[in-house]
Coordinates of C-alpha atoms in Angstrom, one line a residue:
M429 CA 188.3 305.8 -29.2
A430 CA 187.3 304.5 -26.4
K431 CA 188.9 305.8 -22.9
P432 CA 190.4 303.3 -20.7
N433 CA 188.4 301.9 -17.5
L434 CA 190.8 303.5 -15.0
E435 CA 188.4 302.8 -12.3
F436 CA 188.7 298.9 -13.0
G437 CA 192.8 299.5 -12.4
S438 CA 192.9 301.1 -9.9
M439 CA 190.4 298.3 -7.7
Q440 CA 193.0 296.0 -8.8
H441 CA 195.9 297.8 -7.8
K442 CA 194.0 298.3 -4.2
Q443 CA 193.2 294.6 -4.2
A444 CA 196.9 293.3 -4.9
A445 CA 198.1 295.9 -2.0
L446 CA 195.9 294.2 -0.1
T447 CA 196.6 290.8 -0.7
V448 CA 200.5 291.6 -0.3
K449 CA 200.1 293.5 3.2
K450 CA 198.1 290.3 4.5
A451 CA 200.5 287.9 3.5
L452 CA 203.4 290.4 4.6
E453 CA 201.4 290.1 8.1
E454 CA 201.2 286.2 7.8
D455 CA 205.4 285.9 6.8
P456 CA 207.4 289.1 6.7
T457 CA 209.7 286.9 4.6
V458 CA 207.1 285.7 2.3
F459 CA 209.3 288.1 -0.8
Q460 CA 212.7 287.5 0.4
Y461 CA 212.9 285.0 -2.3
D462 CA 217.2 285.2 -2.5
E463 CA 217.5 284.2 1.0
H464 CA 215.2 281.3 0.9
Y465 CA 216.7 280.2 -1.9
D466 CA 220.4 279.7 -0.4
E467 CA 218.8 278.1 2.6
M468 CA 217.2 275.6 0.4
D469 CA 220.1 274.8 -1.5
K470 CA 222.2 274.4 1.7
K471 CA 219.6 271.7 3.0
R472 CA 219.2 269.7 -0.4
T473 CA 223.3 269.9 -0.2
L474 CA 222.9 268.5 3.6
K475 CA 220.8 265.7 2.5
R476 CA 222.6 264.5 -0.5
E477 CA 226.0 264.1 2.0
E478 CA 223.9 262.1 4.8
A479 CA 222.6 260.0 2.0
K480 CA 225.8 259.4 0.7
G481 CA 227.4 258.8 4.0
S482 CA 224.5 256.7 5.5
R483 CA 224.3 254.6 1.9
A484 CA 225.2 251.0 2.9
P485 CA 226.6 248.7 0.8
K486 CA 224.0 245.9 -0.5
Y487 CA 225.9 243.0 -0.4
I488 CA 228.6 243.6 1.3
Q489 CA 227.2 242.9 5.1
N490 CA 226.3 239.3 4.0
L491 CA 230.0 238.7 2.7
M492 CA 231.2 239.6 5.7
K493 CA 229.3 237.8 7.8
T494 CA 230.0 234.9 5.3
A495 CA 233.6 235.3 6.0
E496 CA 233.6 235.8 9.6
R497 CA 231.5 232.4 9.6
R498 CA 234.4 230.6 7.7
Q499 CA 236.9 232.3 9.9
R500 CA 235.4 230.6 12.9
E501 CA 234.8 227.7 11.3
N502 CA 238.5 227.5 10.3
E503 CA 239.4 228.4 13.9
R504 CA 237.0 225.3 15.2
R505 CA 239.1 223.0 12.7
I506 CA 242.1 224.0 14.1
E507 CA 241.1 223.7 17.6
K508 CA 239.9 220.1 16.8
A509 CA 243.2 219.1 15.3
A510 CA 245.1 220.1 17.7
Q511 CA 242.9 218.7 20.9
K512 CA 243.2 215.2 18.9
E513 CA 247.2 215.7 18.9
L514 CA 246.6 216.4 22.9
E515 CA 244.8 213.1 22.8
K516 CA 247.7 211.4 20.9
E517 CA 250.6 212.2 23.4
G518 CA 248.5 210.3 26.2
D519 CA 249.8 211.3 29.5
F520 CA 252.9 212.6 28.5
F521 CA 252.6 216.1 29.6
K522 CA 250.2 215.2 32.4
D523 CA 252.6 216.3 35.1
K524 CA 253.0 219.7 33.3
E525 CA 251.5 222.8 34.5
S526 CA 249.1 224.5 31.8
F527 CA 247.8 227.8 31.3
V528 CA 244.7 229.2 29.7
T529 CA 244.1 233.1 28.8
G530 CA 241.2 234.7 29.1
A531 CA 241.4 235.6 25.0
Y532 CA 241.7 231.7 24.4
K533 CA 238.6 231.2 27.2
R534 CA 236.6 233.7 25.3
K535 CA 237.7 232.4 22.0
M536 CA 236.6 228.9 23.1
E537 CA 233.5 230.3 24.2
E538 CA 232.5 231.9 20.7
L539 CA 233.1 228.5 19.0
R540 CA 230.9 226.7 21.2
K541 CA 228.2 229.0 20.5
L542 CA 229.0 228.7 16.8
E543 CA 228.8 224.9 17.1
E544 CA 225.6 225.2 18.7
E545 CA 224.3 227.4 16.7
E546 CA 224.9 225.1 13.7
K547 CA 223.7 222.1 14.8
R548 CA 220.3 224.7 15.8
E549 CA 220.1 225.6 11.6
D550 CA 220.9 221.8 10.7
A551 CA 217.8 220.6 12.7
L552 CA 216.0 223.5 10.8
D553 CA 217.1 222.6 7.5
E554 CA 216.3 219.0 8.1
M555 CA 212.9 220.2 9.4
A556 CA 212.0 222.5 6.4
D557 CA 213.2 219.6 4.0
V558 CA 211.2 219.5 0.7
S559 CA 211.8 216.2 0.4
K560 CA 209.7 215.4 3.5
Q561 CA 207.0 218.3 3.2
K562 CA 203.9 216.8 2.9
D563 CA 202.5 219.6 1.5
L564 CA 203.3 223.5 0.7
S565 CA 202.6 224.8 4.4
G566 CA 206.1 225.1 5.6
F567 CA 206.9 227.7 2.0
Y568 CA 204.0 229.8 2.8
R569 CA 205.0 230.0 6.5
H570 CA 208.4 231.0 5.6
L571 CA 206.9 233.4 2.7
Y572 CA 205.2 235.0 5.1
R573 CA 207.5 235.5 7.6
Q574 CA 210.2 236.8 4.9
T575 CA 207.4 239.0 3.4
L576 CA 206.2 240.8 6.4
P577 CA 208.9 242.9 9.0
D578 CA 209.2 242.2 12.5
D579 CA 207.4 245.4 13.7
H580 CA 204.4 244.4 12.6
G581 CA 204.4 241.6 15.1
G582 CA 201.6 243.0 17.4
K583 CA 199.4 243.8 14.6
L584 CA 199.8 240.1 13.5
E585 CA 199.0 238.9 16.3
G586 CA 195.9 240.9 16.4
G587 CA 195.3 240.2 13.1
A588 CA 195.6 236.4 13.9
V589 CA 193.6 236.3 16.9
K590 CA 190.8 237.8 14.6
T591 CA 191.2 235.5 11.6
K592 CA 190.9 232.6 14.0
E593 CA 187.6 234.6 15.1
R594 CA 186.3 234.9 11.7
R595 CA 187.4 231.0 10.8
R596 CA 185.6 230.0 13.5
D597 CA 182.8 231.9 13.0
D598 CA 182.7 230.8 9.4
H599 CA 182.7 227.0 10.6
D600 CA 179.8 227.6 12.9
D601 CA 178.1 229.1 10.3
F602 CA 178.5 226.2 8.0
K603 CA 177.4 223.5 10.6
R604 CA 173.9 225.9 10.8
R605 CA 173.7 226.0 7.1
D606 CA 174.3 222.3 7.4
E607 CA 171.7 221.2 9.8
R608 CA 169.2 223.3 8.0
R609 CA 169.9 220.9 4.9
R610 CA 169.7 217.9 6.7
R611 CA 166.4 219.1 8.1
S612 CA 165.2 220.1 5.0
K613 CA 166.4 217.0 3.6
E614 CA 164.5 214.7 6.2
R615 CA 161.2 217.0 6.0
R616 CA 160.9 216.3 2.2
A617 CA 161.5 212.6 2.9
S618 CA 159.1 212.5 5.4
L619 CA 156.4 214.2 3.2
R620 CA 157.0 211.9 0.2
S621 CA 157.4 208.7 2.2
P622 CA 153.5 208.1 2.7
V623 CA 153.0 208.2 -1.2
K624 CA 155.8 205.9 -1.7
E625 CA 154.4 203.7 1.2
T626 CA 151.0 203.6 -0.3
S627 CA 152.2 203.0 -4.0
R628 CA 154.2 200.3 -2.8
R629 CA 151.5 198.6 -1.2
E630 CA 148.8 198.8 -3.9
G631 CA 151.3 197.2 -6.2
S632 CA 152.3 194.8 -4.1
T633 CA 148.4 194.1 -3.6
A634 CA 148.2 194.1 -7.9
E635 CA 150.9 191.8 -8.0
N636 CA 149.6 189.3 -5.5
V637 CA 146.4 189.1 -7.7
V638 CA 148.1 188.6 -11.4
T639 CA 150.2 185.7 -9.1
Q640 CA 147.6 184.4 -7.7
A641 CA 144.9 184.2 -10.7
P642 CA 146.3 181.5 -12.9
P643 CA 146.5 178.8 -10.3
E644 CA 142.4 179.2 -9.9
A645 CA 142.3 178.9 -13.7
V646 CA 144.0 175.9 -13.6
K647 CA 142.3 174.4 -11.1
L648 CA 138.7 175.2 -13.5
G649 CA 140.2 173.9 -16.5
E650 CA 141.5 170.5 -14.5
H651 CA 138.5 169.4 -13.5
P652 CA 136.9 168.9 -17.5
I653 CA 139.8 167.9 -18.8
W654 CA 140.6 164.8 -16.0
K655 CA 137.1 163.8 -15.2
K656 CA 135.9 160.4 -16.4
R657 CA 133.5 160.6 -19.0
T658 CA 132.0 156.7 -18.3
V659 CA 130.8 157.4 -15.4
G660 CA 128.0 159.2 -13.4
E661 CA 125.9 162.0 -15.5
A662 CA 128.2 162.0 -18.8
L663 CA 127.1 157.9 -19.0
A664 CA 123.4 158.7 -18.3
A665 CA 123.5 161.9 -20.9
A666 CA 125.6 159.2 -23.6
L667 CA 123.3 156.3 -22.8
E668 CA 120.3 158.6 -23.3
R669 CA 121.2 160.1 -26.7
Y670 CA 121.8 156.4 -27.9
F671 CA 118.5 155.7 -27.3
Q672 CA 116.9 158.1 -28.9
R673 CA 119.0 158.0 -32.4
K674 CA 117.5 154.1 -32.3

């Protein structure tokens, strides 16, 4: 039976003791699990409570804003109706003293601001009307603004400037490329033009020769056909042949 290696076991214990000692030097509470567990549990409980307290309803804020706006619209409607009644009364209460409280002034100021805000929103809705848009640029602009948060304004401005510069550089590259293409086309056209001009001249010369040849042939053929045979050399030759036969 083999004997156990005691030296190897003692070395492991020494290494473990050194590791524990080093860990305690770095953090004396490294092995205090129970104390750490209680503290961690308290932190988790506190986070859950904070999350419950700060958790806002998802849709209630918009509903509250809508309800507040409708209430103001109703108040403005009532105020307009009261103003119409005063106009109908005319000068009946003209000599009477009127009192206006600060709360009423603040209320009228809020109604005036609400009316201006509604006019501005109506103008924006009129501008963003789909039936009056020529393309989808307005839709993409609205999507771009709604997708990105407001705190990226500076970054967006810098990115927009870089994008404009990049587009300008691309436009310049396209212009230079088109200019090079145009010059190369002109160069090829100038190289081909002498050959075409020579062939065109040769073709025109050949056509002139072909077209001018038939009149000469006609002129040559006209003389023996229409020449009189009873005068001149033809008559003398005919008389000579006649006398030879006799």
